[in-house]
Amino acid sequence: MTATAVTTTRAAAAPPLPAHPDPEASAVLESGLLQELSYAFDGPFHFLLPDRFDTNLAAFRAALAEAGVTGRVYYAKKANKAAVWVERCAATGAGVDVASAGELREALAHGVRGEDITVTGPAKHEQLLRVAVLQGALIAVDSPGELDRVLALTGGTTRPARVLLRRLPPDQPHSRFGLDDEETAAALRRCAAAGPAVSMEGFSFHLSGYALRPRADLAGRLVDECRAARALGLRADRISIGGGFAVDYAAADDWHGFLAEQRPEHYHAGKAFTAGDFYPYHSPLAGAGVLRAVLATTPEGHSASLARLLRDAGVTLMLEPGRALLDRAGATVFRVLGVKERDGYAVLTVDGSSLSLSEQWFNSEYLPDPVLLTEAGPARGPAVVAACVGGATCLESDMVTWRKVPLPARPREGDLLVYPNTAGYQMDSNESPFHDLPLPPKVVVDRPAGRPRWRLDRHA
Ligand SMILES: *Cc1c(COP(=O)(O)O)cnc(C)c1O
């Protein structure tokens, strides 16, 4: 690189947004394993770190224990399709939250007991409801009609249908999910009248966004609703506060710097994104820390913390984290197939597509910077080149990364780009065999800190 070229490319590069340092993923990057796997699969792939999932799960459980709250963690399966997470749930006694017959089948097939499964999602398919009832799974009922359909299924079976009533969040009145106050009152009467055919075990909600206060407020309110439901003779001894525990991908300074400085020139073809559509890649409170804070909050209209309210009422707290259980539990590896020069920046083509980095679905972009991995190891040092990253498809809009990422070396054909921390929603939500390209395989890496061992995930 000439000095002039360096200056030009620096001017064009987007502000850096490196992911937090992660010793376990770094050990995998340093080990030489990824170059071997890229050679073996001859295409893009994802690697998964189940140890990290276990650590994240343990952190949620520790937060419950510290607060003296009886609680249960259910992994929201939609965040990643791999079998290994469900296997970890089965092995560690965690539950799984599913929303389709396929997800339910996967959870059961990999060893999770029916009674440890929650079934959420709107207007659930008949077959999903039937298997859920037969397996003793807990069904979050989303509408009056759905409660009718659940009750209709109970006739021939010996087990009662286990249900939670999903509540329409009062401060998200336009949500398309849940029962409003009137529907809830009617549903409670129906459950009471159904007698032993139904076990009404409590209430649930899932809020979009990451604010603490609405979660604590609604949870506090649902503890009261459990007490009221018990007066009708219903069990009502648990509430689910859903998911939405933020993940902290990047340092505060980098994130705020990125937001302040990014502008259309930092993106290929002048592409513009609305900053508000980006995931909040930095969160001072994240994962189990969010749970701790919610439990310590005094809900509106109460005079004790949520933890205290739950304890006093004998109500079990269920939570359904997806993204937060997968924090740092995997990454995505593409190989550079081609390098072009354009107006002072590089246009890379990699062997995968943006369908493996699902943020484009939300008209947004996955922002933690990819790491350039050469034959010699991860490239380090100050940025010398800016590069956007295109997929191996014939579509202008299939950009894995629109922004011109600052990279510490000029990428060459055969180098790898490793996108960090992609297990939560960024791996397989949108993958398709577009162009007849195979879906990227998932590789489970055990013992990342020692000599890493790998195996294929058993997702059917
Ligand atoms: C998506 C979803 C979750 C998981 O959300 P995260 O943001 O991944 O934690 C939990 N519960 C329900 C009902 C959901 O729809």
Short mmCIF file of C-alpha atoms and ligand atoms in Angstrom, two decimals:
data_model
loop_
_atom_site.label_atom_id
_atom_site.label_comp_id
_atom_site.label_asym_id
_atom_site.label_seq_id
_atom_site.Cartn_x
_atom_site.Cartn_y
_atom_site.Cartn_z
CA MET A 1 0.00 0.00 0.00
CA THR A 2 1.25 3.45 -0.79
CA ALA A 3 0.91 6.17 1.79
CA THR A 4 -1.63 7.99 -0.39
CA ALA A 5 -3.84 4.92 -0.68
CA VAL A 6 -3.78 4.49 3.10
CA THR A 7 -4.95 8.04 3.61
CA THR A 8 -7.72 7.66 1.05
CA THR A 9 -9.03 4.42 2.50
CA ARG A 10 -8.89 5.75 6.04
CA ALA A 11 -11.08 8.63 5.03
CA ALA A 12 -13.64 6.22 3.61
CA ALA A 13 -13.71 3.70 6.45
CA ALA A 14 -16.65 3.47 8.82
CA PRO A 15 -15.81 4.10 12.49
CA PRO A 16 -14.51 0.88 14.10
CA LEU A 17 -16.88 -1.20 16.20
CA PRO A 18 -14.93 -4.20 17.48
CA ALA A 19 -16.77 -6.81 19.52
CA HIS A 20 -15.77 -7.11 23.18
CA PRO A 21 -12.61 -9.20 23.64
CA ASP A 22 -13.60 -12.83 24.02
CA PRO A 23 -10.85 -15.23 25.15
CA GLU A 24 -12.74 -18.39 24.17
CA ALA A 25 -13.52 -17.28 20.62
CA SER A 26 -9.98 -15.86 20.31
CA ALA A 27 -8.50 -19.23 21.29
CA VAL A 28 -10.47 -20.81 18.43
CA LEU A 29 -9.29 -18.11 16.01
CA GLU A 30 -5.68 -18.63 17.06
CA SER A 31 -5.83 -22.41 16.88
CA GLY A 32 -5.75 -22.89 13.09
CA LEU A 33 -8.99 -24.90 13.29
CA LEU A 34 -11.03 -22.41 11.25
CA GLN A 35 -8.70 -22.53 8.23
CA GLU A 36 -8.92 -26.34 8.35
CA LEU A 37 -12.71 -26.29 8.54
CA SER A 38 -13.03 -23.77 5.71
CA TYR A 39 -10.86 -26.07 3.61
CA ALA A 40 -12.88 -29.14 4.63
CA PHE A 41 -16.33 -27.65 4.03
CA ASP A 42 -15.22 -25.55 1.07
CA GLY A 43 -17.84 -22.97 2.01
CA PRO A 44 -19.09 -20.79 4.84
CA PHE A 45 -19.84 -22.30 8.23
CA HIS A 46 -20.79 -21.37 11.78
CA PHE A 47 -19.05 -22.53 14.92
CA LEU A 48 -20.86 -22.94 18.23
CA LEU A 49 -19.48 -22.85 21.77
CA PRO A 50 -21.78 -24.84 24.08
CA ASP A 51 -19.63 -24.11 27.14
CA ARG A 52 -20.59 -20.50 26.78
CA PHE A 53 -24.31 -21.35 26.65
CA ASP A 54 -23.88 -23.24 29.94
CA THR A 55 -22.13 -20.22 31.47
CA ASN A 56 -24.91 -17.85 30.38
CA LEU A 57 -27.58 -20.19 31.73
CA ALA A 58 -25.75 -20.49 35.04
CA ALA A 59 -25.61 -16.68 35.29
CA PHE A 60 -29.41 -16.40 34.97
CA ARG A 61 -29.85 -19.11 37.60
CA ALA A 62 -27.42 -17.35 39.93
CA ALA A 63 -29.42 -14.13 39.60
CA LEU A 64 -32.60 -15.98 40.60
CA ALA A 65 -30.85 -17.66 43.53
CA GLU A 66 -29.31 -14.39 44.79
CA ALA A 67 -32.75 -12.80 44.84
CA GLY A 68 -34.21 -15.80 46.64
CA VAL A 69 -36.68 -16.31 43.82
CA THR A 70 -37.90 -19.66 42.55
CA GLY A 71 -37.50 -19.49 38.82
CA ARG A 72 -36.97 -21.40 35.64
CA VAL A 73 -35.12 -20.57 32.46
CA TYR A 74 -36.55 -21.60 29.07
CA TYR A 75 -34.32 -21.18 26.02
CA ALA A 76 -36.28 -19.39 23.26
CA LYS A 77 -35.47 -21.77 20.45
CA LYS A 78 -36.16 -19.44 17.56
CA ALA A 79 -32.89 -17.59 18.22
CA ASN A 80 -30.83 -20.44 16.72
CA LYS A 81 -31.85 -23.78 15.21
CA ALA A 82 -28.84 -25.88 16.31
CA ALA A 83 -29.55 -29.04 18.28
CA VAL A 84 -26.68 -28.48 20.68
CA TRP A 85 -28.49 -25.77 22.66
CA VAL A 86 -31.50 -27.99 23.20
CA GLU A 87 -29.18 -30.82 24.22
CA ARG A 88 -27.60 -28.51 26.79
CA CYS A 89 -31.09 -27.61 28.08
CA ALA A 90 -31.97 -31.30 28.43
CA ALA A 91 -28.67 -32.05 30.17
CA THR A 92 -28.89 -29.13 32.60
CA GLY A 93 -32.62 -29.25 33.34
CA ALA A 94 -33.47 -26.00 31.58
CA GLY A 95 -36.69 -25.65 29.60
CA VAL A 96 -37.23 -24.72 25.97
CA ASP A 97 -39.70 -22.21 24.51
CA VAL A 98 -41.07 -23.26 21.11
CA ALA A 99 -43.53 -21.74 18.65
CA SER A 100 -44.05 -24.40 15.97
CA ALA A 101 -44.61 -28.14 15.62
CA GLY A 102 -41.10 -28.44 14.18
CA GLU A 103 -39.49 -26.70 17.16
CA LEU A 104 -41.51 -28.81 19.57
CA ARG A 105 -40.41 -31.97 17.74
CA GLU A 106 -36.77 -30.87 17.88
CA ALA A 107 -36.97 -30.14 21.58
CA LEU A 108 -38.56 -33.50 22.39
CA ALA A 109 -36.24 -35.38 20.04
CA HIS A 110 -33.14 -33.99 21.71
CA GLY A 111 -34.29 -35.01 25.15
CA VAL A 112 -36.27 -32.14 26.66
CA ARG A 113 -39.31 -33.41 28.56
CA GLY A 114 -42.73 -32.18 27.48
CA GLU A 115 -43.37 -30.65 30.88
CA ASP A 116 -40.21 -28.54 30.47
CA ILE A 117 -41.44 -26.97 27.24
CA THR A 118 -43.45 -23.77 26.82
CA VAL A 119 -45.39 -23.21 23.61
CA THR A 120 -45.80 -19.56 22.59
CA GLY A 121 -46.67 -17.81 19.34
CA PRO A 122 -50.00 -16.60 17.97
CA ALA A 123 -52.83 -18.80 16.55
CA LYS A 124 -51.03 -22.07 17.10
CA HIS A 125 -51.55 -24.88 14.64
CA GLU A 126 -53.92 -27.67 15.68
CA GLN A 127 -51.20 -30.31 15.52
CA LEU A 128 -48.89 -28.19 17.68
CA LEU A 129 -51.62 -27.78 20.30
CA ARG A 130 -52.46 -31.49 20.24
CA VAL A 131 -48.88 -32.67 20.78
CA ALA A 132 -48.39 -29.97 23.41
CA VAL A 133 -51.39 -31.22 25.39
CA LEU A 134 -50.34 -34.86 25.00
CA GLN A 135 -46.81 -34.08 26.15
CA GLY A 136 -47.83 -31.95 29.09
CA ALA A 137 -46.20 -28.80 27.69
CA LEU A 138 -47.26 -25.41 29.02
CA ILE A 139 -49.25 -23.51 26.39
CA ALA A 140 -49.26 -19.70 26.43
CA VAL A 141 -52.80 -19.04 25.18
CA ASP A 142 -52.87 -16.00 22.88
CA SER A 143 -56.59 -15.54 22.11
CA PRO A 144 -60.06 -16.61 23.32
CA GLY A 145 -60.45 -18.80 20.24
CA GLU A 146 -57.20 -20.57 21.04
CA LEU A 147 -58.41 -21.36 24.54
CA ASP A 148 -61.53 -22.93 22.97
CA ARG A 149 -59.36 -25.06 20.71
CA VAL A 150 -57.17 -26.17 23.63
CA LEU A 151 -60.20 -27.13 25.70
CA ALA A 152 -61.67 -29.03 22.74
CA LEU A 153 -58.51 -31.15 22.66
CA THR A 154 -58.68 -32.25 26.27
CA GLY A 155 -61.66 -34.58 25.99
CA GLY A 156 -59.93 -37.78 24.97
CA THR A 157 -56.73 -37.41 26.98
CA THR A 158 -56.05 -38.27 30.57
CA ARG A 159 -53.93 -35.18 31.22
CA PRO A 160 -55.23 -31.71 31.77
CA ALA A 161 -54.13 -29.04 29.31
CA ARG A 162 -51.55 -26.82 31.01
CA VAL A 163 -52.04 -23.17 30.10
CA LEU A 164 -50.73 -19.70 30.80
CA LEU A 165 -52.79 -16.73 29.67
CA ARG A 166 -50.66 -14.39 27.60
CA ARG A 167 -51.42 -10.78 28.44
CA LEU A 168 -51.54 -7.88 26.03
CA PRO A 169 -48.92 -5.46 27.45
CA PRO A 170 -50.71 -2.30 28.67
CA ASP A 171 -47.94 -0.03 27.34
CA GLN A 172 -47.74 -1.84 23.99
CA PRO A 173 -51.49 -1.65 23.18
CA HIS A 174 -50.80 -2.15 19.45
CA SER A 175 -49.09 -5.48 20.03
CA ARG A 176 -50.74 -8.24 18.02
CA PHE A 177 -50.12 -10.69 20.88
CA GLY A 178 -52.00 -11.50 24.04
CA LEU A 179 -55.41 -11.12 25.72
CA ASP A 180 -56.76 -7.77 26.87
CA ASP A 181 -58.37 -7.30 30.29
CA GLU A 182 -61.84 -8.26 29.18
CA GLU A 183 -60.67 -11.34 27.28
CA THR A 184 -58.57 -12.35 30.26
CA ALA A 185 -61.51 -12.14 32.66
CA ALA A 186 -63.60 -14.28 30.29
CA ALA A 187 -60.74 -16.79 29.88
CA LEU A 188 -60.39 -17.13 33.65
CA ARG A 189 -64.09 -17.89 33.95
CA ARG A 190 -63.80 -20.48 31.17
CA CYS A 191 -60.83 -22.16 32.87
CA ALA A 192 -62.64 -22.23 36.21
CA ALA A 193 -65.70 -23.77 34.54
CA ALA A 194 -63.57 -26.37 32.69
CA GLY A 195 -62.57 -27.95 36.01
CA PRO A 196 -59.85 -30.63 35.86
CA ALA A 197 -59.63 -30.56 32.03
CA VAL A 198 -57.38 -27.53 32.29
CA SER A 199 -54.60 -26.47 34.62
CA MET A 200 -54.47 -22.65 34.54
CA GLU A 201 -50.95 -22.11 35.81
CA GLY A 202 -50.53 -18.37 35.46
CA PHE A 203 -49.82 -15.55 33.02
CA SER A 204 -47.19 -14.58 30.49
CA PHE A 205 -45.97 -11.71 28.38
CA HIS A 206 -43.13 -10.94 26.01
CA LEU A 207 -42.24 -7.30 25.43
CA SER A 208 -40.38 -5.89 22.48
CA GLY A 209 -37.61 -3.49 23.39
CA TYR A 210 -35.23 -3.72 26.31
CA ALA A 211 -36.60 -1.38 28.98
CA LEU A 212 -36.60 -2.74 32.56
CA ARG A 213 -39.43 -0.75 34.06
CA PRO A 214 -42.29 -2.08 31.88
CA ARG A 215 -41.15 -5.64 32.58
CA ALA A 216 -41.08 -5.14 36.33
CA ASP A 217 -44.40 -3.24 36.31
CA LEU A 218 -46.26 -5.85 34.30
CA ALA A 219 -44.72 -8.71 36.31
CA GLY A 220 -45.86 -7.04 39.54
CA ARG A 221 -49.32 -6.68 38.15
CA LEU A 222 -49.42 -10.33 37.09
CA VAL A 223 -48.44 -11.46 40.60
CA ASP A 224 -51.62 -9.72 41.76
CA GLU A 225 -53.58 -11.36 38.95
CA CYS A 226 -52.30 -14.76 40.12
CA ARG A 227 -53.72 -14.07 43.58
CA ALA A 228 -57.05 -13.07 42.05
CA ALA A 229 -57.12 -16.17 39.82
CA ARG A 230 -56.48 -18.42 42.83
CA ALA A 231 -59.61 -17.00 44.40
CA LEU A 232 -61.46 -18.58 41.46
CA GLY A 233 -59.95 -21.95 42.38
CA LEU A 234 -57.24 -21.85 39.70
CA ARG A 235 -53.62 -22.90 40.28
CA ALA A 236 -52.01 -19.64 39.02
CA ASP A 237 -48.61 -20.10 40.61
CA ARG A 238 -46.21 -18.83 37.92
CA ILE A 239 -45.65 -15.97 35.52
CA SER A 240 -43.44 -15.77 32.45
CA ILE A 241 -41.74 -12.48 31.67
CA GLY A 242 -40.63 -13.69 28.23
CA GLY A 243 -37.28 -12.76 26.70
CA GLY A 244 -35.65 -9.53 25.60
CA PHE A 245 -32.59 -9.59 27.86
CA ALA A 246 -30.17 -7.33 26.03
CA VAL A 247 -26.79 -8.50 24.80
CA ASP A 248 -23.76 -6.24 25.14
CA TYR A 249 -21.69 -6.69 21.97
CA ALA A 250 -19.32 -3.74 22.06
CA ALA A 251 -17.73 -1.17 24.36
CA ALA A 252 -19.65 2.00 25.24
CA ASP A 253 -17.11 4.41 23.69
CA ASP A 254 -16.93 2.52 20.42
CA TRP A 255 -20.70 2.29 20.17
CA HIS A 256 -21.38 5.93 20.92
CA GLY A 257 -18.51 6.93 18.65
CA PHE A 258 -19.94 4.82 15.86
CA LEU A 259 -23.40 6.33 16.19
CA ALA A 260 -22.04 9.87 16.32
CA GLU A 261 -19.70 9.51 13.33
CA GLN A 262 -21.34 7.11 10.87
CA ARG A 263 -22.70 8.67 7.70
CA PRO A 264 -23.68 7.51 4.19
CA GLU A 265 -20.10 7.84 2.80
CA HIS A 266 -19.14 5.05 5.18
CA TYR A 267 -21.35 2.62 3.29
CA HIS A 268 -21.01 0.99 -0.10
CA ALA A 269 -23.14 2.72 -2.75
CA GLY A 270 -24.05 5.45 -0.23
CA LYS A 271 -26.50 3.08 1.45
CA ALA A 272 -28.16 4.76 4.41
CA PHE A 273 -29.51 3.09 7.50
CA THR A 274 -31.66 4.68 10.17
CA ALA A 275 -29.59 4.66 13.36
CA GLY A 276 -32.70 3.79 15.36
CA ASP A 277 -33.04 0.56 13.37
CA PHE A 278 -29.68 -0.74 14.60
CA TYR A 279 -29.73 -3.20 17.45
CA PRO A 280 -28.39 -1.39 20.59
CA TYR A 281 -24.95 -3.02 20.35
CA HIS A 282 -23.86 -1.62 23.67
CA SER A 283 -25.92 -2.13 26.81
CA PRO A 284 -24.61 -1.20 30.26
CA LEU A 285 -26.99 -3.82 31.67
CA ALA A 286 -27.15 -7.09 29.81
CA GLY A 287 -28.18 -10.73 30.16
CA ALA A 288 -28.50 -11.91 33.74
CA GLY A 289 -27.73 -8.36 34.91
CA VAL A 290 -31.07 -7.29 33.43
CA LEU A 291 -32.85 -10.03 35.35
CA ARG A 292 -31.13 -8.92 38.55
CA ALA A 293 -32.27 -5.34 37.98
CA VAL A 294 -35.85 -6.34 37.12
CA LEU A 295 -36.07 -8.41 40.30
CA ALA A 296 -34.75 -5.52 42.38
CA THR A 297 -37.26 -3.04 40.90
CA THR A 298 -40.34 -2.07 42.86
CA PRO A 299 -43.23 -2.42 40.41
CA GLU A 300 -45.66 0.48 40.01
CA GLY A 301 -48.41 0.41 42.64
CA HIS A 302 -46.39 -1.79 45.02
CA SER A 303 -44.09 -1.12 47.93
CA ALA A 304 -41.70 -4.08 47.66
CA SER A 305 -39.29 -5.35 45.04
CA LEU A 306 -40.54 -7.77 42.39
CA ALA A 307 -38.38 -10.48 44.05
CA ARG A 308 -40.20 -9.92 47.31
CA LEU A 309 -43.63 -9.90 45.66
CA LEU A 310 -42.90 -13.21 43.93
CA ARG A 311 -41.64 -14.81 47.16
CA ASP A 312 -44.55 -13.58 49.25
CA ALA A 313 -47.11 -14.80 46.73
CA GLY A 314 -45.36 -18.14 46.11
CA VAL A 315 -45.17 -17.35 42.42
CA THR A 316 -42.47 -18.97 40.24
CA LEU A 317 -40.74 -16.68 37.75
CA MET A 318 -40.30 -18.09 34.27
CA LEU A 319 -38.06 -16.41 31.72
CA GLU A 320 -37.49 -17.14 28.06
CA PRO A 321 -34.17 -15.65 26.93
CA GLY A 322 -33.05 -16.40 23.39
CA ARG A 323 -30.32 -13.98 22.35
CA ALA A 324 -28.88 -13.62 25.87
CA LEU A 325 -28.29 -17.37 26.33
CA LEU A 326 -26.36 -17.36 23.06
CA ASP A 327 -24.16 -14.37 23.89
CA ARG A 328 -20.62 -15.20 22.64
CA ALA A 329 -21.69 -18.76 21.98
CA GLY A 330 -20.83 -18.80 18.29
CA ALA A 331 -19.43 -17.04 15.24
CA THR A 332 -19.74 -17.16 11.45
CA VAL A 333 -16.86 -17.81 9.08
CA PHE A 334 -16.75 -16.77 5.42
CA ARG A 335 -13.88 -17.14 2.97
CA VAL A 336 -12.85 -14.28 0.74
CA LEU A 337 -13.37 -15.34 -2.88
CA GLY A 338 -12.54 -12.08 -4.57
CA VAL A 339 -11.17 -8.59 -3.92
CA LYS A 340 -11.98 -5.54 -6.07
CA GLU A 341 -10.85 -1.97 -5.73
CA ARG A 342 -13.52 0.78 -5.86
CA ASP A 343 -12.98 4.49 -5.23
CA GLY A 344 -10.38 3.90 -2.54
CA TYR A 345 -12.00 0.98 -0.78
CA ALA A 346 -12.11 -2.76 -1.29
CA VAL A 347 -15.20 -4.70 -2.34
CA LEU A 348 -14.86 -8.24 -1.05
CA THR A 349 -16.94 -11.16 -2.22
CA VAL A 350 -17.26 -13.99 0.27
CA ASP A 351 -18.51 -17.55 -0.17
CA GLY A 352 -21.82 -17.00 1.67
CA SER A 353 -24.69 -14.53 1.60
CA SER A 354 -26.40 -11.93 3.71
CA LEU A 355 -29.04 -14.57 4.52
CA SER A 356 -26.52 -15.88 7.06
CA LEU A 357 -26.36 -12.53 8.83
CA SER A 358 -30.00 -11.84 9.30
CA GLU A 359 -30.05 -8.18 10.24
CA GLN A 360 -30.82 -7.17 6.61
CA TRP A 361 -34.27 -8.63 7.25
CA PHE A 362 -34.89 -5.66 9.53
CA ASN A 363 -33.45 -3.17 7.02
CA SER A 364 -30.45 -2.94 9.29
CA GLU A 365 -26.88 -4.23 9.44
CA TYR A 366 -24.97 -6.45 11.85
CA LEU A 367 -22.43 -4.02 13.21
CA PRO A 368 -19.75 -5.81 15.27
CA ASP A 369 -16.68 -5.74 12.99
CA PRO A 370 -15.57 -8.98 11.33
CA VAL A 371 -12.05 -10.19 12.13
CA LEU A 372 -9.70 -10.84 9.22
CA LEU A 373 -8.09 -14.25 9.64
CA THR A 374 -5.14 -15.02 7.36
CA GLU A 375 -3.17 -18.26 7.10
CA ALA A 376 -0.85 -16.75 9.74
CA GLY A 377 -3.65 -15.93 12.21
CA PRO A 378 -5.85 -12.95 13.04
CA ALA A 379 -4.66 -9.70 11.42
CA ARG A 380 -3.88 -7.02 14.00
CA GLY A 381 -2.87 -3.40 14.12
CA PRO A 382 -4.18 -0.08 12.87
CA ALA A 383 -6.59 -0.02 9.97
CA VAL A 384 -4.94 0.18 6.56
CA VAL A 385 -7.87 -0.57 4.30
CA ALA A 386 -11.65 -0.17 4.25
CA ALA A 387 -13.72 -2.99 2.83
CA CYS A 388 -17.38 -3.77 2.27
CA VAL A 389 -18.43 -7.39 1.94
CA GLY A 390 -20.71 -8.83 -0.73
CA GLY A 391 -22.28 -12.27 -0.91
CA ALA A 392 -21.59 -14.88 -3.61
CA THR A 393 -24.87 -14.19 -5.36
CA CYS A 394 -25.96 -12.18 -8.40
CA LEU A 395 -27.90 -9.57 -6.45
CA GLU A 396 -26.63 -6.03 -5.93
CA SER A 397 -28.47 -5.93 -2.62
CA ASP A 398 -26.92 -9.12 -1.19
CA MET A 399 -24.34 -7.30 0.92
CA VAL A 400 -23.16 -9.13 4.03
CA THR A 401 -21.73 -5.78 5.18
CA TRP A 402 -22.59 -2.49 3.46
CA ARG A 403 -20.29 -0.41 5.56
CA LYS A 404 -16.65 -0.02 4.72
CA VAL A 405 -15.10 -1.84 7.64
CA PRO A 406 -11.62 -0.72 8.71
CA LEU A 407 -9.29 -3.73 8.44
CA PRO A 408 -5.68 -4.04 9.65
CA ALA A 409 -4.46 -5.75 6.46
CA ARG A 410 -5.50 -5.90 2.85
CA PRO A 411 -7.66 -9.05 2.50
CA ARG A 412 -6.52 -11.61 -0.05
CA GLU A 413 -8.36 -14.43 -1.75
CA GLY A 414 -8.49 -17.37 0.62
CA ASP A 415 -8.41 -15.26 3.80
CA LEU A 416 -11.29 -15.72 6.22
CA LEU A 417 -13.68 -13.17 7.69
CA VAL A 418 -15.00 -14.16 11.10
CA TYR A 419 -18.15 -12.37 12.24
CA PRO A 420 -18.16 -12.45 16.04
CA ASN A 421 -21.02 -13.36 18.35
CA THR A 422 -23.54 -14.36 15.71
CA ALA A 423 -25.31 -17.26 17.46
CA GLY A 424 -28.26 -15.12 18.59
CA TYR A 425 -30.49 -14.58 15.52
CA GLN A 426 -27.60 -13.87 13.12
CA MET A 427 -26.92 -17.42 11.97
CA ASP A 428 -29.82 -19.25 10.51
CA SER A 429 -33.08 -17.28 10.80
CA ASN A 430 -33.12 -16.49 7.09
CA GLU A 431 -30.74 -18.97 5.54
CA SER A 432 -31.93 -20.56 2.31
CA PRO A 433 -30.21 -22.63 -0.38
CA PHE A 434 -30.37 -19.61 -2.71
CA HIS A 435 -28.52 -20.24 -6.02
CA ASP A 436 -28.51 -23.93 -4.98
CA LEU A 437 -25.74 -23.08 -2.53
CA PRO A 438 -25.73 -25.47 0.44
CA LEU A 439 -26.71 -24.15 3.86
CA PRO A 440 -23.64 -23.40 5.96
CA PRO A 441 -22.98 -26.30 8.35
CA LYS A 442 -22.74 -25.75 12.08
CA VAL A 443 -19.69 -27.00 13.90
CA VAL A 444 -19.76 -27.51 17.64
CA VAL A 445 -16.42 -26.66 19.23
CA ASP A 446 -15.82 -28.33 22.56
CA ARG A 447 -13.07 -27.28 24.96
CA PRO A 448 -12.21 -24.05 23.15
CA ALA A 449 -9.55 -23.28 25.73
CA GLY A 450 -7.58 -26.52 25.37
CA ARG A 451 -6.90 -28.14 22.01
CA PRO A 452 -10.31 -27.48 20.41
CA ARG A 453 -12.29 -30.57 19.33
CA TRP A 454 -15.05 -30.22 16.77
CA ARG A 455 -18.13 -32.15 15.63
CA LEU A 456 -21.12 -31.43 13.45
CA ASP A 457 -24.29 -30.24 15.15
CA ARG A 458 -27.09 -32.83 15.09
CA HIS A 459 -29.86 -30.52 13.93
CA ALA A 460 -32.09 -32.72 11.76
C1 LIG B 1 -38.70 -14.18 20.72
C2 LIG B 1 -39.29 -14.54 22.01
C3 LIG B 1 -38.46 -14.74 23.12
C4 LIG B 1 -36.96 -14.52 23.09
O1 LIG B 1 -36.59 -13.19 22.91
P1 LIG B 1 -35.05 -12.74 23.06
O2 LIG B 1 -35.06 -11.31 22.69
O3 LIG B 1 -34.25 -13.58 22.11
O4 LIG B 1 -34.64 -12.98 24.46
C5 LIG B 1 -39.05 -15.16 24.30
N1 LIG B 1 -40.39 -15.35 24.40
C6 LIG B 1 -41.22 -15.15 23.36
C7 LIG B 1 -42.68 -15.35 23.53
C8 LIG B 1 -40.70 -14.73 22.13
O5 LIG B 1 -41.51 -14.52 21.09
#
